[in-house]
mmCIF file with all atom_site columns, C-alpha atoms in Angstrom:
data_model
loop_
_atom_site.group_PDB
_atom_site.id
_atom_site.type_symbol
_atom_site.label_atom_id
_atom_site.label_alt_id
_atom_site.label_comp_id
_atom_site.label_asym_id
_atom_site.label_entity_id
_atom_site.label_seq_id
_atom_site.pdbx_PDB_ins_code
_atom_site.Cartn_x
_atom_site.Cartn_y
_atom_site.Cartn_z
_atom_site.occupancy
_atom_site.B_iso_or_equiv
_atom_site.pdbx_formal_charge
_atom_site.auth_seq_id
_atom_site.auth_comp_id
_atom_site.auth_asym_id
_atom_site.auth_atom_id
_atom_site.pdbx_PDB_model_num
ATOM 1  C CA . MET Z 1 1  ? 7.404   -0.500  -17.853 1.00 69.00 ? 21  MET Z CA 1
ATOM 2  C CA . ALA Z 1 2  ? 9.910   -1.092  -20.688 1.00 81.00 ? 22  ALA Z CA 1
ATOM 3  C CA . ARG Z 1 3  ? 11.016  2.593   -20.507 1.00 85.00 ? 23  ARG Z CA 1
ATOM 4  C CA . GLN Z 1 4  ? 11.581  2.549   -16.715 1.00 81.00 ? 24  GLN Z CA 1
ATOM 5  C CA . GLN Z 1 5  ? 15.107  2.622   -15.376 1.00 86.00 ? 25  GLN Z CA 1
ATOM 6  C CA . GLU Z 1 6  ? 16.099  -0.308  -13.120 1.00 85.00 ? 26  GLU Z CA 1
ATOM 7  C CA . ARG Z 1 7  ? 16.885  2.092   -10.221 1.00 81.00 ? 27  ARG Z CA 1
ATOM 8  C CA . ASP Z 1 8  ? 13.315  3.478   -10.355 1.00 76.00 ? 28  ASP Z CA 1
ATOM 9  C CA . LEU Z 1 9  ? 11.741  0.015   -10.430 1.00 74.00 ? 29  LEU Z CA 1
ATOM 10 C CA . LEU Z 1 10 ? 13.746  -0.994  -7.349  1.00 74.00 ? 30  LEU Z CA 1
ATOM 11 C CA . TRP Z 1 11 ? 13.795  2.188   -5.250  1.00 76.00 ? 31  TRP Z CA 1
ATOM 12 C CA . LEU Z 1 12 ? 11.046  4.520   -6.309  1.00 77.00 ? 32  LEU Z CA 1
ATOM 13 C CA . ARG Z 1 13 ? 8.735   4.959   -3.298  1.00 82.00 ? 33  ARG Z CA 1
ATOM 14 C CA . GLU Z 1 14 ? 7.564   8.393   -2.235  1.00 83.00 ? 34  GLU Z CA 1
ATOM 15 C CA . GLU Z 1 15 ? 7.053   9.554   -5.804  1.00 79.00 ? 35  GLU Z CA 1
ATOM 16 C CA . PHE Z 1 16 ? 4.693   6.599   -6.247  1.00 82.00 ? 36  PHE Z CA 1
ATOM 17 C CA . TYR Z 1 17 ? 2.607   6.504   -3.050  1.00 84.00 ? 37  TYR Z CA 1
ATOM 18 C CA . LEU Z 1 18 ? 2.363   10.292  -2.637  1.00 84.00 ? 38  LEU Z CA 1
ATOM 19 C CA . SER Z 1 19 ? 1.607   10.986  -6.309  1.00 86.00 ? 39  SER Z CA 1
ATOM 20 C CA . PRO Z 1 20 ? -1.635  12.911  -6.884  1.00 88.00 ? 40  PRO Z CA 1
ATOM 21 C CA . LEU Z 1 21 ? -1.863  11.494  -10.440 1.00 87.00 ? 41  LEU Z CA 1
ATOM 22 C CA . PRO Z 1 22 ? -4.769  9.132   -10.939 1.00 88.00 ? 42  PRO Z CA 1
ATOM 23 C CA . THR Z 1 23 ? -4.229  5.483   -11.929 1.00 87.00 ? 43  THR Z CA 1
ATOM 24 C CA . GLU Z 1 24 ? -6.387  3.453   -14.256 1.00 88.00 ? 44  GLU Z CA 1
ATOM 25 C CA . LYS Z 1 25 ? -7.096  0.977   -11.483 1.00 88.00 ? 45  LYS Z CA 1
ATOM 26 C CA . LYS Z 1 26 ? -6.547  0.787   -7.732  1.00 90.00 ? 46  LYS Z CA 1
ATOM 27 C CA . VAL Z 1 27 ? -2.956  -0.315  -7.033  1.00 91.00 ? 47  VAL Z CA 1
ATOM 28 C CA . ILE Z 1 28 ? -2.301  -2.660  -4.093  1.00 93.00 ? 48  ILE Z CA 1
ATOM 29 C CA . PHE Z 1 29 ? 1.382   -2.632  -3.128  1.00 92.00 ? 49  PHE Z CA 1
ATOM 30 C CA . GLY Z 1 30 ? 3.879   -3.902  -0.595  1.00 92.00 ? 50  GLY Z CA 1
ATOM 31 C CA . HIS Z 1 31 ? 7.614   -3.796  0.145   1.00 90.00 ? 51  HIS Z CA 1
ATOM 32 C CA . THR Z 1 32 ? 7.246   -0.332  1.623   1.00 92.00 ? 52  THR Z CA 1
ATOM 33 C CA . PRO Z 1 33 ? 6.403   -0.660  5.314   1.00 94.00 ? 53  PRO Z CA 1
ATOM 34 C CA . THR Z 1 34 ? 3.411   1.515   6.189   1.00 95.00 ? 54  THR Z CA 1
ATOM 35 C CA . ASP Z 1 35 ? 5.178   2.977   9.202   1.00 94.00 ? 55  ASP Z CA 1
ATOM 36 C CA . MET Z 1 36 ? 7.437   4.750   6.657   1.00 93.00 ? 56  MET Z CA 1
ATOM 37 C CA . ILE Z 1 37 ? 4.329   6.339   5.153   1.00 94.00 ? 57  ILE Z CA 1
ATOM 38 C CA . THR Z 1 38 ? 1.976   6.937   8.069   1.00 93.00 ? 58  THR Z CA 1
ATOM 39 C CA . GLY Z 1 39 ? 3.945   6.064   11.200  1.00 94.00 ? 59  GLY Z CA 1
ATOM 40 C CA . THR Z 1 40 ? 1.593   3.155   11.979  1.00 94.00 ? 60  THR Z CA 1
ATOM 41 C CA . TRP Z 1 41 ? 1.312   -0.536  11.241  1.00 93.00 ? 61  TRP Z CA 1
ATOM 42 C CA . TYR Z 1 42 ? -2.062  -0.092  9.635   1.00 95.00 ? 62  TYR Z CA 1
ATOM 43 C CA . PRO Z 1 43 ? -2.580  -0.343  5.828   1.00 97.00 ? 63  PRO Z CA 1
ATOM 44 C CA . PHE Z 1 44 ? -2.100  2.872   3.856   1.00 96.00 ? 64  PHE Z CA 1
ATOM 45 C CA . ILE Z 1 45 ? -5.409  3.466   2.015   1.00 96.00 ? 65  ILE Z CA 1
ATOM 46 C CA . THR Z 1 46 ? -6.267  6.173   -0.487  1.00 93.00 ? 66  THR Z CA 1
ATOM 47 C CA . ASP Z 1 47 ? -8.714  6.190   -3.436  1.00 92.00 ? 67  ASP Z CA 1
ATOM 48 C CA . GLN Z 1 48 ? -5.936  5.117   -5.815  1.00 92.00 ? 68  GLN Z CA 1
ATOM 49 C CA . ARG Z 1 49 ? -3.392  3.147   -3.718  1.00 94.00 ? 69  ARG Z CA 1
ATOM 50 C CA . VAL Z 1 50 ? -3.367  0.620   -0.865  1.00 96.00 ? 70  VAL Z CA 1
ATOM 51 C CA . GLY Z 1 51 ? -0.147  -0.287  0.883   1.00 96.00 ? 71  GLY Z CA 1
ATOM 52 C CA . ILE Z 1 52 ? -0.419  -3.584  2.796   1.00 96.00 ? 72  ILE Z CA 1
ATOM 53 C CA . ASP Z 1 53 ? 3.143   -4.079  4.101   1.00 95.00 ? 73  ASP Z CA 1
ATOM 54 C CA . THR Z 1 54 ? 2.405   -3.557  7.775   1.00 94.00 ? 74  THR Z CA 1
ATOM 55 C CA . GLY Z 1 55 ? 5.859   -4.626  8.932   1.00 92.00 ? 75  GLY Z CA 1
ATOM 56 C CA . CYS Z 1 56 ? 5.321   -8.215  10.076  1.00 90.00 ? 76  CYS Z CA 1
ATOM 57 C CA . VAL Z 1 57 ? 9.090   -8.875  9.769   1.00 87.00 ? 77  VAL Z CA 1
ATOM 58 C CA . PHE Z 1 58 ? 9.758   -5.785  11.973  1.00 88.00 ? 78  PHE Z CA 1
ATOM 59 C CA . GLY Z 1 59 ? 7.308   -6.714  14.732  1.00 86.00 ? 79  GLY Z CA 1
ATOM 60 C CA . GLY Z 1 60 ? 4.263   -5.147  13.087  1.00 89.00 ? 80  GLY Z CA 1
ATOM 61 C CA . CYS Z 1 61 ? 1.299   -7.119  11.759  1.00 90.00 ? 81  CYS Z CA 1
ATOM 62 C CA . LEU Z 1 62 ? 0.505   -9.391  8.838   1.00 93.00 ? 82  LEU Z CA 1
ATOM 63 C CA . SER Z 1 63 ? -2.328  -7.645  7.018   1.00 95.00 ? 83  SER Z CA 1
ATOM 64 C CA . ALA Z 1 64 ? -4.830  -8.236  4.246   1.00 95.00 ? 84  ALA Z CA 1
ATOM 65 C CA . VAL Z 1 65 ? -7.609  -6.101  2.826   1.00 96.00 ? 85  VAL Z CA 1
ATOM 66 C CA . GLU Z 1 66 ? -11.005 -7.050  1.543   1.00 96.00 ? 86  GLU Z CA 1
ATOM 67 C CA . LEU Z 1 67 ? -12.159 -5.241  -1.603  1.00 95.00 ? 87  LEU Z CA 1
ATOM 68 C CA . ASP Z 1 68 ? -15.673 -4.884  -2.982  1.00 95.00 ? 88  ASP Z CA 1
ATOM 69 C CA . GLU Z 1 69 ? -15.929 -3.271  -6.399  1.00 92.00 ? 89  GLU Z CA 1
ATOM 70 C CA . GLY Z 1 70 ? -12.468 -1.677  -5.869  1.00 91.00 ? 90  GLY Z CA 1
ATOM 71 C CA . ARG Z 1 71 ? -13.253 -0.228  -2.410  1.00 93.00 ? 91  ARG Z CA 1
ATOM 72 C CA . VAL Z 1 72 ? -11.538 -1.470  0.748   1.00 96.00 ? 92  VAL Z CA 1
ATOM 73 C CA . THR Z 1 73 ? -14.377 -2.806  2.909   1.00 96.00 ? 93  THR Z CA 1
ATOM 74 C CA . ALA Z 1 74 ? -12.372 -4.568  5.634   1.00 96.00 ? 94  ALA Z CA 1
ATOM 75 C CA . VAL Z 1 75 ? -8.824  -4.791  7.004   1.00 95.00 ? 95  VAL Z CA 1
ATOM 76 C CA . TYR Z 1 76 ? -7.597  -8.041  8.577   1.00 93.00 ? 96  TYR Z CA 1
ATOM 77 C CA . GLN Z 1 77 ? -4.524  -8.207  10.747  1.00 92.00 ? 97  GLN Z CA 1
ATOM 78 C CA . VAL Z 1 78 ? -3.005  -11.225 12.460  1.00 88.00 ? 98  VAL Z CA 1
ATOM 79 C CA . GLY Z 1 79 ? -3.752  -10.908 16.154  1.00 57.00 ? 99  GLY Z CA 1
ATOM 80 C CA . HIS Z 1 80 ? -6.423  -8.219  15.601  1.00 55.00 ? 100 HIS Z CA 1
ATOM 81 C CA . GLN Z 1 81 ? -10.133 -8.453  14.856  1.00 56.00 ? 101 GLN Z CA 1
ATOM 82 C CA . ALA Z 1 82 ? -11.319 -7.436  11.448  1.00 54.00 ? 102 ALA Z CA 1
ATOM 83 C CA . SER Z 1 83 ? -12.306 -3.823  11.159  1.00 62.00 ? 103 SER Z CA 1
ATOM 84 C CA . ARG Z 1 84 ? -14.905 -2.546  8.664   1.00 63.00 ? 104 ARG Z CA 1
ATOM 85 C CA . VAL Z 1 85 ? -13.919 0.462   6.606   1.00 67.00 ? 105 VAL Z CA 1
ATOM 86 C CA . GLY Z 1 86 ? -16.345 3.176   5.484   1.00 58.00 ? 106 GLY Z CA 1
#
């Protein structure tokens, strides 16, 4: 982190969530609305990254994910029933 430029810390998006490089642990992130990534207001879920900003401020949903041993097992959204994953 100390070697990162301020611009990258504030504005780096696609290079992060589309990166094929593995991470040491699963990264849960926000501040990038999922409709920018997938075109939907559903969490962005991969093996390495989970985006949970589902655009509540823009008329989307408020979302949370349930993890079990690092795997997303459920997605909760305000106004929607929980949905089990995998």
